[in-house]
Coordinates of C-alpha atoms in Angstrom, one line a residue:
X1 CA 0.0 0.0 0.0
X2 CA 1.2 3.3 -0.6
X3 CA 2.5 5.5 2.2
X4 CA 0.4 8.4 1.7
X5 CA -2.9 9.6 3.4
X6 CA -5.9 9.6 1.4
X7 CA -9.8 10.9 1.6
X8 CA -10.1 8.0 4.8
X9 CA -7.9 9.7 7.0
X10 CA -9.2 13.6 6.3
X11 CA -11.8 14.7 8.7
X12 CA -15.1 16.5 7.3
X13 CA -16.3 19.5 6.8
X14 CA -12.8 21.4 6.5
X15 CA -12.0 24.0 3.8
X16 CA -9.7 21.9 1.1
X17 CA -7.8 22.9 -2.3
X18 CA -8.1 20.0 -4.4
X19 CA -5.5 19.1 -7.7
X20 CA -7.4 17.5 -10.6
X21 CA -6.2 16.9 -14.2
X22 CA -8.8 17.9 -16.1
X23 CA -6.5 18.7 -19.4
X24 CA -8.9 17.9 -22.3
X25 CA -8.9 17.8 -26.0
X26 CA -10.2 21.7 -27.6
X27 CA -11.9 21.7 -31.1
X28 CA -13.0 25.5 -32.6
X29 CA -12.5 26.6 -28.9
X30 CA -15.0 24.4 -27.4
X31 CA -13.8 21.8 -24.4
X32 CA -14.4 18.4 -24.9
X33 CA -16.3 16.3 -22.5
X34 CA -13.9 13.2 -21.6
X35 CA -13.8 10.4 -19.1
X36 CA -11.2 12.4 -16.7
X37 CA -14.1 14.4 -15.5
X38 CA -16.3 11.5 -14.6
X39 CA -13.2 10.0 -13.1
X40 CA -12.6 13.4 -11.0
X41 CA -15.9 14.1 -10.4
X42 CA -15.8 10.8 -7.9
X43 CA -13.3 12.5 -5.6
X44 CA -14.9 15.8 -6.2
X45 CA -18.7 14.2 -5.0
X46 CA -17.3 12.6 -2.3
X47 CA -15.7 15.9 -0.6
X48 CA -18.9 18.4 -0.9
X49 CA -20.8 15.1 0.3
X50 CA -18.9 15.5 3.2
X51 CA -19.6 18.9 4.0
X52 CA -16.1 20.2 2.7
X53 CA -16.2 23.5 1.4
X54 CA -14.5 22.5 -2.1
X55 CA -11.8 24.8 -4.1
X56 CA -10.5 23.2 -7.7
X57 CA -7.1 24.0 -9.7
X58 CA -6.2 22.3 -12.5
X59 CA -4.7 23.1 -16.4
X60 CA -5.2 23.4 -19.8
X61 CA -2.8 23.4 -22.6
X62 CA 0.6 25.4 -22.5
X63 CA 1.0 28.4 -23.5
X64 CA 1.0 29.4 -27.1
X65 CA -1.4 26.2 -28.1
X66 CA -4.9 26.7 -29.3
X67 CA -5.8 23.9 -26.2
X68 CA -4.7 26.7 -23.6
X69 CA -8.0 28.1 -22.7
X70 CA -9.5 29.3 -19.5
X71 CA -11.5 26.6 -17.6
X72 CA -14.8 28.3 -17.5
X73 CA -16.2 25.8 -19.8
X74 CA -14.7 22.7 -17.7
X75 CA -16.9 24.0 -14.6
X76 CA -20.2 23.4 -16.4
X77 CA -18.9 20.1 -17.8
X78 CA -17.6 19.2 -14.6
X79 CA -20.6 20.2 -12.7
X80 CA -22.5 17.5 -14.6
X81 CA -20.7 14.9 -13.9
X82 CA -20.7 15.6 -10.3
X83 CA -24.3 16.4 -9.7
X84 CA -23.5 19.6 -7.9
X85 CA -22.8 23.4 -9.5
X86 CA -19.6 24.2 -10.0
X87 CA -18.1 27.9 -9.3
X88 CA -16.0 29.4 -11.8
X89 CA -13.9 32.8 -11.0
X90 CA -11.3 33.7 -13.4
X91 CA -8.2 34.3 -10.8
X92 CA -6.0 31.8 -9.6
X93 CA -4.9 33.5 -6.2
X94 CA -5.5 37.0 -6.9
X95 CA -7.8 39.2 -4.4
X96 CA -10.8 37.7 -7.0
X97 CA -9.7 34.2 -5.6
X98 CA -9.3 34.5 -2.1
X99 CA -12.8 36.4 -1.8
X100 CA -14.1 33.6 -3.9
X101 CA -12.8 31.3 -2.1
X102 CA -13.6 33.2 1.7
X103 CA -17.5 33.1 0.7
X104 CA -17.3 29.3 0.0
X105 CA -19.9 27.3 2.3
X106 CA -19.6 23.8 3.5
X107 CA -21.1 21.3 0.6
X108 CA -20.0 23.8 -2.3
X109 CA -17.5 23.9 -5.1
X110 CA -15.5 26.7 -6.7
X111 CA -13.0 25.9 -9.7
X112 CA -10.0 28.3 -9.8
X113 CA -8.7 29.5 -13.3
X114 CA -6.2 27.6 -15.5
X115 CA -3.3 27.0 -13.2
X116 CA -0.8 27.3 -16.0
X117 CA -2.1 30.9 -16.4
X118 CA 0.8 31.8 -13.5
X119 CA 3.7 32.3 -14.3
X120 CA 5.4 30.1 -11.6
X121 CA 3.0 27.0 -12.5
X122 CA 5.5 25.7 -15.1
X123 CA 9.1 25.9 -14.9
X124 CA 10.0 22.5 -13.7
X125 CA 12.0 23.5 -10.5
X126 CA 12.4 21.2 -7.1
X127 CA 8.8 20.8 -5.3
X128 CA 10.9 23.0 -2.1
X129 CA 11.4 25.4 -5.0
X130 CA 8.1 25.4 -5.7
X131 CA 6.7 25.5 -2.3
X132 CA 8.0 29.3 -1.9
X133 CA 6.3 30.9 -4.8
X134 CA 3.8 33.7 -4.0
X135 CA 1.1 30.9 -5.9
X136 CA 1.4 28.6 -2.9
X137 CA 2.0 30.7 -0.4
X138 CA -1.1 33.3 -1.0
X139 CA -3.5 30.3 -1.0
X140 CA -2.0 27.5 1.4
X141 CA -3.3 29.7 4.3
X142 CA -7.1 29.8 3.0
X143 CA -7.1 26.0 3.3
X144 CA -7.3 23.3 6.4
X145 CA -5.8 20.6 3.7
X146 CA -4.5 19.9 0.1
X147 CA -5.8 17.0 -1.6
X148 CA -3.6 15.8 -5.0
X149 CA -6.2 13.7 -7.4
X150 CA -4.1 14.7 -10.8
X151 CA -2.2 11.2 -10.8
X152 CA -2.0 11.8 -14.8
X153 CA 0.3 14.8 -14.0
X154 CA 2.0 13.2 -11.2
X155 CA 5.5 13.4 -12.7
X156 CA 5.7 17.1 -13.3
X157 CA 7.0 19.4 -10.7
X158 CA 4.8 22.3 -11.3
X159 CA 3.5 24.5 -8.4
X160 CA 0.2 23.0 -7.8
X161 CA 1.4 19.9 -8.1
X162 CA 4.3 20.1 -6.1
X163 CA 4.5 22.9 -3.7
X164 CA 1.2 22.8 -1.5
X165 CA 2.3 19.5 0.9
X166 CA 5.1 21.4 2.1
X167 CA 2.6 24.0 3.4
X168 CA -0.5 22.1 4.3
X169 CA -1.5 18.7 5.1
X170 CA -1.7 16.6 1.9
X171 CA -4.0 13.9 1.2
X172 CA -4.3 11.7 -2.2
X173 CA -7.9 11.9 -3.8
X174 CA -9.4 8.7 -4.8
X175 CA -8.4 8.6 -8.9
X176 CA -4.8 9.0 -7.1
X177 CA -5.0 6.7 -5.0
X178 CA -6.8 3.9 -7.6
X179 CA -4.5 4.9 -10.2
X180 CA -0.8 4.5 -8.2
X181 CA -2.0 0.9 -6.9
X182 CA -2.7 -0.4 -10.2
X183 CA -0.1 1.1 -12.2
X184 CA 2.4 -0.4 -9.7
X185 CA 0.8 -3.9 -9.6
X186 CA 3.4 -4.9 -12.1
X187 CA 6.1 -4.1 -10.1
X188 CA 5.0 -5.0 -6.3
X189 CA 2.6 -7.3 -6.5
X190 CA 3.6 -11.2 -7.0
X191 CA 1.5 -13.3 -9.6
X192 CA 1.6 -17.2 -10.2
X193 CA 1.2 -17.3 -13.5
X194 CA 2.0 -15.5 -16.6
X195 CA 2.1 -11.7 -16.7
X196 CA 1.8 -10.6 -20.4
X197 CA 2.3 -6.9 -21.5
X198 CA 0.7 -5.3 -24.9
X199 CA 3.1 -2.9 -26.1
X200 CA 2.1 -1.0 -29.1
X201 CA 1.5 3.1 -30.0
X202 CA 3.6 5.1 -32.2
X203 CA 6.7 5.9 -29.8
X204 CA 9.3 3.3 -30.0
X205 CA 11.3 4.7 -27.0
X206 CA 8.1 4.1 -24.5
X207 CA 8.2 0.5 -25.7
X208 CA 12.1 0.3 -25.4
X209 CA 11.7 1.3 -22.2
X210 CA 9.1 -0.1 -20.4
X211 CA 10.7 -3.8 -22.1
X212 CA 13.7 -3.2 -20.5
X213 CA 12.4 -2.1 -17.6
X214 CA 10.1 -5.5 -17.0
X215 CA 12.0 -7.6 -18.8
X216 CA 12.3 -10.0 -15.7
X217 CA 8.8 -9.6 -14.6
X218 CA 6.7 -10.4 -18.0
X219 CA 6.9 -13.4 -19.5
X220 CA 5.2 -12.5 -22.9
X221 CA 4.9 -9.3 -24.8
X222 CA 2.8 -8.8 -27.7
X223 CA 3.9 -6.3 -29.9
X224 CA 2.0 -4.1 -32.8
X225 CA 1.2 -0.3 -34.0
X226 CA 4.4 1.7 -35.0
X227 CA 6.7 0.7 -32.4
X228 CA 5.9 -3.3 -33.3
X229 CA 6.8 -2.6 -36.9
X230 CA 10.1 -1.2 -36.0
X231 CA 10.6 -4.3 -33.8
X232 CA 9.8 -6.1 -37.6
X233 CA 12.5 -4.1 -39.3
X234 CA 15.0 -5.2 -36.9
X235 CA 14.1 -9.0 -37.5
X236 CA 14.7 -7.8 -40.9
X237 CA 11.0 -8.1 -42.2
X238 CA 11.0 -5.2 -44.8
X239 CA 8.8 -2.6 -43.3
X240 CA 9.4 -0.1 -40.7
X241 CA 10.1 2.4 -42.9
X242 CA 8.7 6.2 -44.1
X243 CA 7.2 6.1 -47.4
X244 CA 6.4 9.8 -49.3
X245 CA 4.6 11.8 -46.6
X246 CA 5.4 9.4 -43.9
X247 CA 8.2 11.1 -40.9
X248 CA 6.8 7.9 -38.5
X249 CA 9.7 5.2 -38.9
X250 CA 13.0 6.8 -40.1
X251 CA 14.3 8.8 -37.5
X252 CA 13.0 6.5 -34.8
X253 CA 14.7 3.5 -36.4
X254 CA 17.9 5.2 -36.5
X255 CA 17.8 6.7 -32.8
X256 CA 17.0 3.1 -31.5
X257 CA 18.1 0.5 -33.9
X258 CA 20.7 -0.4 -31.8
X259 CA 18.9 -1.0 -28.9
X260 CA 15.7 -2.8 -30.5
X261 CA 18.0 -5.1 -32.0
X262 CA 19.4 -5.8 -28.3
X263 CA 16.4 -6.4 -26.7
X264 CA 14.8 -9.0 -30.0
X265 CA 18.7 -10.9 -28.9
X266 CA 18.2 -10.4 -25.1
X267 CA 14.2 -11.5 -24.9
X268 CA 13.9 -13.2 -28.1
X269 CA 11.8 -15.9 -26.5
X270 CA 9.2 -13.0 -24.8
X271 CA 8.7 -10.9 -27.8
X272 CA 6.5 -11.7 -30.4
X273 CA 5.8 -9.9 -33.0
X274 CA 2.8 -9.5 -35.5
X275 CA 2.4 -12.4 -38.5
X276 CA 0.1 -10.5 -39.9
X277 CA -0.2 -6.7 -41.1
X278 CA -3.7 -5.0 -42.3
X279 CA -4.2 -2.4 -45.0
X280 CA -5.6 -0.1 -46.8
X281 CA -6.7 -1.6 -50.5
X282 CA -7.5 0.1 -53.8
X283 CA -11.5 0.0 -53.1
X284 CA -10.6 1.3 -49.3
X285 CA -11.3 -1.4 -47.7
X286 CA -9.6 -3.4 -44.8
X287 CA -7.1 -5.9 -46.4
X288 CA -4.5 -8.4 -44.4
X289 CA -1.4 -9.5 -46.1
X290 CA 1.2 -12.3 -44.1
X291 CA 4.7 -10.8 -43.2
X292 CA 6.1 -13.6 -44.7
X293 CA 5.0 -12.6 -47.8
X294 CA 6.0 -8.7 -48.0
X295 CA 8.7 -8.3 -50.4
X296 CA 8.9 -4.4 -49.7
X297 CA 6.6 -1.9 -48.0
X298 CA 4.7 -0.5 -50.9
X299 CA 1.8 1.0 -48.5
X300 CA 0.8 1.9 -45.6
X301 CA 0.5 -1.0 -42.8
X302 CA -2.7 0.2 -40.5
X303 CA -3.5 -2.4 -37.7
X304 CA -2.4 -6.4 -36.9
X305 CA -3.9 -8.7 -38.6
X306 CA -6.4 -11.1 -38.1
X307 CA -3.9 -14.4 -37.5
X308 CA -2.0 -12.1 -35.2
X309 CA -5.1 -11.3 -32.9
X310 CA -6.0 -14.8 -32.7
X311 CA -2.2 -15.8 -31.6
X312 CA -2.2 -12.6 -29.1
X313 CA -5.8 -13.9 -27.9
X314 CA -4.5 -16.7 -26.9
X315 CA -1.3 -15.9 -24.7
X316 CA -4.2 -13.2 -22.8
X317 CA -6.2 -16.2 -22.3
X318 CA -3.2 -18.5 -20.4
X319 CA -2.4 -14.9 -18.3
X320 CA -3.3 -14.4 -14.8
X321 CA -2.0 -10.8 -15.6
X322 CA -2.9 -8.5 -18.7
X323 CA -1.1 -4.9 -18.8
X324 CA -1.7 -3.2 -22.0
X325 CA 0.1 0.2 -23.2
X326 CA -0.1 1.4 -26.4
X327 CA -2.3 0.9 -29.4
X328 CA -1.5 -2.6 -32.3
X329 CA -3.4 -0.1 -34.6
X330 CA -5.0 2.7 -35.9
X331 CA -8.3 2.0 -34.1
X332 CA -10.1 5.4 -34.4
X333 CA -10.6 4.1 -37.9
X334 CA -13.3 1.2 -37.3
X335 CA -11.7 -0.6 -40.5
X336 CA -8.3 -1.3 -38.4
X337 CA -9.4 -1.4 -34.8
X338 CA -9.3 -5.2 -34.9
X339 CA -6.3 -5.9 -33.3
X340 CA -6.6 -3.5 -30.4
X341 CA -10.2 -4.3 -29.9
X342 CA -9.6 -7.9 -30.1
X343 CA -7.1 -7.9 -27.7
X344 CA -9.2 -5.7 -25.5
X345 CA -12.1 -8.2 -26.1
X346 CA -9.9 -11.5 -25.2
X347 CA -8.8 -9.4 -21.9
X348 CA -12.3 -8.9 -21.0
X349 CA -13.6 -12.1 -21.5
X350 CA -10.4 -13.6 -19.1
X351 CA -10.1 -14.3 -15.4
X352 CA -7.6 -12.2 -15.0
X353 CA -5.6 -9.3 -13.2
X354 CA -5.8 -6.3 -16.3
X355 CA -4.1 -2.9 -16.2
X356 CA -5.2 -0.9 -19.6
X357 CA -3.2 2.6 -20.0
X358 CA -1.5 4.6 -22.0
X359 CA -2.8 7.7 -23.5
X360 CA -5.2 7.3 -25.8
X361 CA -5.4 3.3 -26.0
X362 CA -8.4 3.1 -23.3
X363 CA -10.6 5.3 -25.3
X364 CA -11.0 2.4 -27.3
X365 CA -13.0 0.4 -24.8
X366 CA -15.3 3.8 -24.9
X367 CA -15.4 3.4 -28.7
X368 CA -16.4 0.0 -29.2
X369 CA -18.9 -0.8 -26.6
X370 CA -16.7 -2.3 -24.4
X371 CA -17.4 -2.1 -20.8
X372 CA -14.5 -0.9 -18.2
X373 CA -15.9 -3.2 -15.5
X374 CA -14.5 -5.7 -17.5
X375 CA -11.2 -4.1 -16.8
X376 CA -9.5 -4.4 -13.3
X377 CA -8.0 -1.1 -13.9
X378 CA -8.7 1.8 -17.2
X379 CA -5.8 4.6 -16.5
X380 CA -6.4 8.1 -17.6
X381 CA -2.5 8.3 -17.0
X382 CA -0.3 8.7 -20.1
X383 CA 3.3 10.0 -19.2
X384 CA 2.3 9.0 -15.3
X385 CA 1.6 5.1 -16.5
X386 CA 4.6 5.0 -18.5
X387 CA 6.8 6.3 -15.5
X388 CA 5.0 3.7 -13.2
X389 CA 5.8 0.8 -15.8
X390 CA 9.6 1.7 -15.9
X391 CA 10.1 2.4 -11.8
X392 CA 10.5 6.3 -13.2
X393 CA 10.4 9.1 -10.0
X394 CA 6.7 10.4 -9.5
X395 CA 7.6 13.6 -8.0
X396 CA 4.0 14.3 -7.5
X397 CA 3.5 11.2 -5.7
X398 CA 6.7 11.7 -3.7
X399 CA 6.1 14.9 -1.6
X400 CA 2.9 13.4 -0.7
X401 CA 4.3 9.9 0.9
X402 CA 7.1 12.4 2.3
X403 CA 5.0 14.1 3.9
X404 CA 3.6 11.5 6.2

């Protein structure tokens, strides 16, 4: 168990500031409704439940991006997901703030403006760094606790991430708490059987990394999406490489051909790789072709295909442990969503423990009807879960297990 304090050990009815991470997608300037509200709004229901009189920071964007926008929108998405209204003032610890803040009753809920919006948010500097700008130290005295709920920004060292448990008492919200205990299953908990890892996405390094980080703890890991056809290059399959438009492969290959080739010598009995690759053919449609039988790349390869979801099916379903991170495919397009989906489906349908993460790979589940009770664990975390995979220093979660 972790060795922090959570929501069990805060008494109710205080005044607390509350972190979430409620950094979501922004298309023509309006915020998009996503499943880290409903995740946040959990922790959020629970404290104005209790009587706590409920202030909210969190970010959007970085400066410069057309995603950095004020939060006023995320108040009235949030405020639906909570069953509760949701204060908005557009100050983050100016005078406007601390009134706000002042006139909050027990049971209500008042969301501060983007933190990010300071200027001593961002500059990653050390959380005792952090814990003297003016941003924490104008609001820490307003508040009876600080509770950290932005697991999915746990590994930044940013002011409101960082700074308030050196001036308050600092509890983890429930999506931090739920989120650290699965993410580190993989490396504390003990399993029986065989622990198998999906590795996948578009980032080669992530899968470099998190392989040579478990290599001793997984026993099988099925690999697919950019980062699996690299891992097919090196195994000197002719793919893995940038046709006309393409800047995917190239560059990648060349910054870590050395060390994919390693790890295919070094865990050549854990790593398997697609036998099948999916396209797109002259009529559009979905088309498979065997790796055995590419003589160069000539297209586009899109998803796994459909011998290669029935092999990875079947290692999930002689697993007593599933951790999935990345994408085998380009699933947002129904036509090759068949090997992440499949694999998601053969996860659900196993007794297993499952872990599904990284980024944007559990918006699949949403997509496809899938059902996250299916799931022992769905992580909102991107960098976070790739940082718990590879024992990487949560800095976030650090200062708040120091400080009990």
């Amino acid at each position: 168990m972790p060795a922090f304090k959570t929501l069990d050990d805060l008494d109710d009815g205080q005044r607390v500031l509350v972190r979430l991470d409620l950094n979501s997608p922004v298309e023509d300037g309006e915020v998009q409704d996503n499943r880290r509200f409903d995740r946040h709004a959990e922790t959020v229901r629970e404290l104005a439940d209790r009587d706590f009189a409920v202030v909210l920071m969190a970010h959007q964007g970085r400066p410069g991006r057309d995603t950095f926008v004020s939060l006023e929108q995320h108040a009235d998405i949030l405020a639906d997901h909570v069953g509760h209204p949701v204060q908005f003032v557009p100050d983050t610890f100016g005078d406007r703030a601390i009134s706000a803040i002042n006139d909050l009753d027990g049971g209500e809920i008042l969301l501060l403006e983007n933190t990010r919006m300071c200027d001593e948010e961002l500059p990653e500097e050390e959380p005792t760094v952090k814990a003297e700008t003016e941003f924490v130290r104008a609001l820490a005295p307003e508040f009876d606790a600080y509770v950290n709920d932005a697991y999915s920004a746990a590994h930044r060292s940013h002011a409101s991430l960082v700074g308030f448990p050196f001036a308050l008492p600092a509890y983890a919200g429930r999506v931090m708490e739920t989120e650290y205990e699965a993410n580190t299953a993989i490396a504390e908990r003990e399993f029986d059987g065989n622990v198998t890892m999906v590795v996948g996405g578009t980032k080669a390094t992530d899968v470099i990394d998190v392989m040579t980080a478990l290599g001793d703890r997984v026993d099988d890991f099925l690999l697919g999406g950019i980062a699996g056809e690299l891992f097919l290059r090196a195994a000197d399959v002719p793919v893995g490489r940038d046709l006309e438009g393409m800047d995917l492969f190239d560059e990648q290959w060349e910054e870590n051909r050395e060390t994919i080739e390693h790890l295919l010598d070094e865990y050549q009995t854990q790593i398997h790789l697609a036998l099948d690759l999916a396209f797109e053919d002259e009529d559009g449609e979905r088309d498979e072709i065997e790796v055995g039988d590419i003589e160069e790349k000539d297209r586009a390869f899109l998803d796994v295909g459909s011998n290669t979801v029935s092999e990875y099916a079947a290692f999930v379903e002689n697993s007593e442990a599933v951790f999935v991170k990345g994408a085998l495919g380009l699933f947002e397009d129904e036509r090759f969503a068949d090997g992440t989906v499949g694999v998601l489906e053969a996860i659900a349908e196993t007794d297993c423990f499952s872990v599904v993460g990284g980024g944007d790979t559990s918006r699949a589940i949403e997509m496809y009807g899938l059902s996250e009770d299916d799931f022992d664990h769905v992580s909102i975390a991107g960098g976070a879960y790739i940082r718990a995979l590879t024992g990487e220093r949560l800095v976030g979660v650090e200062v708040l297990q120091d400080g009990n």
